[in-house]
Amino acid sequence: MLLRAGLPHLRRRAAALPRSLAPRCFSSEMPPGAEWTDTVDYLDETGEVLSSAPGARPAVPGADPTILSGSSAHPLPRPAAAARLAALALRLRSGPSLSAALSALPSPPDPALLLLAANSLPASDPVPLLSLVAWARHQPWFVPSDDLSSLVAARLPPATHSSDLMSLFDDTLAHPDPASFPKTLNNVVSALSTHGLLEPAFYCFKRLRDAGFRGLRTPTYNTLLSLLLTRGLAFKAFEVLDEMSVAGCTLDKGTYELAVPALARAGRIDASRKLFDEMRQRDGVGPASPGVYSTMVDVLAKSGRLDAAMGMYREMVAVGHRVSNAVSTAMVEGLVKAGKLDAGMELWEEMRRGGLRPSFGLYTMVVEANARSGRLDVAVKLFGDMEKSGFFPTPATYACLVEMHASSGQVDIAMRMYHSMANAGTRPGLSTFTALLTMLANKRLLDLAAKVLLEMKASGFPIEVTASDLLMIYIKDGSTELALKWLRFMGSAGIRTNNFIIRQLFESCMKMGLYDSARPLLETYVGAAAKVDMILYTSILAHLVRCQDEDGERAIMNILSASRHKAHDFMCGLFTGPEQRKKPVLSFVREFFQGIDYDNEESAARYFVNVLLNYLVLMGQMNRARCVWKVAYENKLFPKAIVFDQHIAWSLDIRNLSVGAALVATVHTLHRFRKRMLYYGVVPRRIKLVTGPTLKMVVAQVLASLESPFEVSKVVLRAPGDSVLEWFKKPIVQQFLLNEIPSKSDVLMHKLNVMFPSSAPEVRSLSLPRSLGMSR
């Protein structure tokens, strides 16, 4: 017969606290610490009381024999008690019903039994576990434990129960001894980090750091490091790494795999290498992964530490890792950019022998590097290999090959590359067209250059500047005929050039004697609202001085007329008579020179005076020439030419004058010296004519024909003042200085014409004119 036990008042009340069954026929001994609290009535099947005995108390599962199996009494097994708790939690899940059922258990559980029941609950559903633990926390027998809290932390999914995890973390940290809960705190931080909850995870880490907790384990640190690095917060990851070192936590392979590449990418190369060396020396860690090696090689190569990068590369190969295309590309690129193309190509060949297939970027870089270094044959071969490998070259690669072959003057290969580029549907860039056209211009392939220029225009590029640059190439090369032909092509194609280039081509035509082509250019220059300055006009006048035939002189005179410069009106007025001019020569010259802007045209006016005096001397117009010199000196164009040093020395400096200007200045200045000495009685100790090495023989020959006392030295003609005074008194000298032709003039002019040919305008006419007495 199965006995049932209950308190006497159970029969009188529907709800009462159940008590364990304690049969009278069994031993009444109590477990240690248990007390009898009430009286137990033993009933039969009909409910009649058989007997009563003291002994009402909570039964201890596993200790009190509360279960009869036949005639044997057995205590309730602890796994069965735990299973009963778990079954209630699973069936009722949460709420007051669960709390009431748990409170009505005949035997209250202890913390160990609670942990056993919690472990038996399914990990996929955390609600029963949370409800069971929440009920237990309000029971007087509950004692917090790290095992139970860590189990709860491990079972809670952070995606849906992050608030429960944070509550568990706060409760654990508020415990008087949080260091006794290391597994719980580690599980909370790991769960938050693993599921990507950055802010809560880092908040927990900071709370633990500020509380002085040193119980975080290496896997927990690794999950937090991984999360921070994934989010790009390298500086926060380094902060965690430093805390790891302060806490004395040992780094494992996972930590090294995370920290070494992160430090390298952040630019802390020395720190990453130090940590890498530490990883290699630590036992049990093993060799670094290919990813770590690849990152170190890439960072070292890009930072210019090529020796260290190459050492890391060799070590990677020696360890047995397969080198990836990215690593090989980084090494080759680093070597090439550092100017070590030979080493880069050796690594390239080693990579090819190892069976690695070069990437598109690596092919492009190697082809362009060889082309730019002048190894065009190697570049073309690699370019062919690139196409055979199925890579379509970029416009930059095509452009590099075309430009490098064009720069080296290899017309055939450059044009073949250019046509291949066009056939591939790749549009050449501006630099490619420019390089190609420059090569064709230098090779004087004008027709081909014209064709490429029109293709450049069809591609949508502006061609005016490029066409003008090619025109300048022909001009600077001295190919004036080609320049004129190219200019005609530009005109037919509607391409305009600038006035500067027109002027350069005009001057080139004048230099080559192509006067018929020069005049239309000057008319175009003037018609484009360009102003012919005094320097340009003077250069044309210098060509007239140098010209040897009448047809050329006539053409140059027409060109001077087409310039429309005010100096040409002055020239025409200078050679007319006083009746047409209606004023003396000196006044006419002074009026012209007063209209010159000396602030901007002083050097140009000085150049004009030199060439004009050459021309006037050649034309035999000494009187007009002396007027021009006198006015030029009055306007301080040659301020230091004449120096009067009282009674010591008088000098004339003609080193920077043309031949004609030097002769006119010498005659005019000696005439002034003669007037001072004869009329005013002032005689210096010596008189010097500073001629320089160029004009020394010219002036010496002129004065020697008049038996002058001047002695010739290196760069100066000098004579004592008394000797010069006596020389001035001779009639022939007086006639010479007064511009009267002496009797020996024909002989003198002939000698000068033979010994000193005409000057060139480029050196400001520093040689002797053809004749001082030549008649036009």
mmCIF file with all atom_site columns, N, CA and C in Angstrom, residues 727-737 740:
data_model
loop_
_atom_site.group_PDB
_atom_site.id
_atom_site.type_symbol
_atom_site.label_atom_id
_atom_site.label_alt_id
_atom_site.label_comp_id
_atom_site.label_asym_id
_atom_site.label_entity_id
_atom_site.label_seq_id
_atom_site.pdbx_PDB_ins_code
_atom_site.Cartn_x
_atom_site.Cartn_y
_atom_site.Cartn_z
_atom_site.occupancy
_atom_site.B_iso_or_equiv
_atom_site.pdbx_formal_charge
_atom_site.auth_seq_id
_atom_site.auth_comp_id
_atom_site.auth_asym_id
_atom_site.auth_atom_id
_atom_site.pdbx_PDB_model_num
ATOM 1  N N  . TRP A 1 727 ? 98.730 117.744 -83.650 1.00 0.00 ? 727 TRP A N  1
ATOM 2  C CA . TRP A 1 727 ? 98.110 116.984 -84.747 1.00 0.00 ? 727 TRP A CA 1
ATOM 3  C C  . TRP A 1 727 ? 96.830 117.664 -85.218 1.00 0.00 ? 727 TRP A C  1
ATOM 4  N N  . PHE A 1 728 ? 96.087 118.254 -84.273 1.00 0.00 ? 728 PHE A N  1
ATOM 5  C CA . PHE A 1 728 ? 94.854 118.945 -84.631 1.00 0.00 ? 728 PHE A CA 1
ATOM 6  C C  . PHE A 1 728 ? 95.119 120.160 -85.533 1.00 0.00 ? 728 PHE A C  1
ATOM 7  N N  . LYS A 1 729 ? 96.302 120.702 -85.482 1.00 0.00 ? 729 LYS A N  1
ATOM 8  C CA . LYS A 1 729 ? 96.599 121.904 -86.245 1.00 0.00 ? 729 LYS A CA 1
ATOM 9  C C  . LYS A 1 729 ? 96.872 121.625 -87.717 1.00 0.00 ? 729 LYS A C  1
ATOM 10 N N  . LYS A 1 730 ? 96.994 120.358 -88.083 1.00 0.00 ? 730 LYS A N  1
ATOM 11 C CA . LYS A 1 730 ? 97.282 120.017 -89.482 1.00 0.00 ? 730 LYS A CA 1
ATOM 12 C C  . LYS A 1 730 ? 96.024 120.222 -90.320 1.00 0.00 ? 730 LYS A C  1
ATOM 13 N N  . PRO A 1 731 ? 96.152 120.746 -91.511 1.00 0.00 ? 731 PRO A N  1
ATOM 14 C CA . PRO A 1 731 ? 94.983 121.004 -92.370 1.00 0.00 ? 731 PRO A CA 1
ATOM 15 C C  . PRO A 1 731 ? 94.214 119.735 -92.725 1.00 0.00 ? 731 PRO A C  1
ATOM 16 N N  . ILE A 1 732 ? 94.951 118.618 -92.971 1.00 0.00 ? 732 ILE A N  1
ATOM 17 C CA . ILE A 1 732 ? 94.250 117.388 -93.362 1.00 0.00 ? 732 ILE A CA 1
ATOM 18 C C  . ILE A 1 732 ? 93.361 116.877 -92.238 1.00 0.00 ? 732 ILE A C  1
ATOM 19 N N  . VAL A 1 733 ? 93.839 117.071 -91.002 1.00 0.00 ? 733 VAL A N  1
ATOM 20 C CA . VAL A 1 733 ? 93.042 116.649 -89.852 1.00 0.00 ? 733 VAL A CA 1
ATOM 21 C C  . VAL A 1 733 ? 91.824 117.534 -89.714 1.00 0.00 ? 733 VAL A C  1
ATOM 22 N N  . GLN A 1 734 ? 92.059 118.855 -89.936 1.00 0.00 ? 734 GLN A N  1
ATOM 23 C CA . GLN A 1 734 ? 90.938 119.788 -89.849 1.00 0.00 ? 734 GLN A CA 1
ATOM 24 C C  . GLN A 1 734 ? 89.872 119.444 -90.879 1.00 0.00 ? 734 GLN A C  1
ATOM 25 N N  . GLN A 1 735 ? 90.315 119.129 -92.118 1.00 0.00 ? 735 GLN A N  1
ATOM 26 C CA . GLN A 1 735 ? 89.355 118.757 -93.149 1.00 0.00 ? 735 GLN A CA 1
ATOM 27 C C  . GLN A 1 735 ? 88.616 117.456 -92.790 1.00 0.00 ? 735 GLN A C  1
ATOM 28 N N  . PHE A 1 736 ? 89.344 116.514 -92.242 1.00 0.00 ? 736 PHE A N  1
ATOM 29 C CA . PHE A 1 736 ? 88.737 115.232 -91.870 1.00 0.00 ? 736 PHE A CA 1
ATOM 30 C C  . PHE A 1 736 ? 87.672 115.415 -90.793 1.00 0.00 ? 736 PHE A C  1
ATOM 31 N N  . LEU A 1 737 ? 88.015 116.229 -89.803 1.00 0.00 ? 737 LEU A N  1
ATOM 32 C CA . LEU A 1 737 ? 87.078 116.413 -88.694 1.00 0.00 ? 737 LEU A CA 1
ATOM 33 C C  . LEU A 1 737 ? 85.904 117.282 -89.077 1.00 0.00 ? 737 LEU A C  1
ATOM 34 N N  . GLU A 1 740 ? 85.168 117.033 -94.485 1.00 0.00 ? 740 GLU A N  1
ATOM 35 C CA . GLU A 1 740 ? 85.590 117.256 -95.870 1.00 0.00 ? 740 GLU A CA 1
ATOM 36 C C  . GLU A 1 740 ? 86.467 116.083 -96.276 1.00 0.00 ? 740 GLU A C  1
#
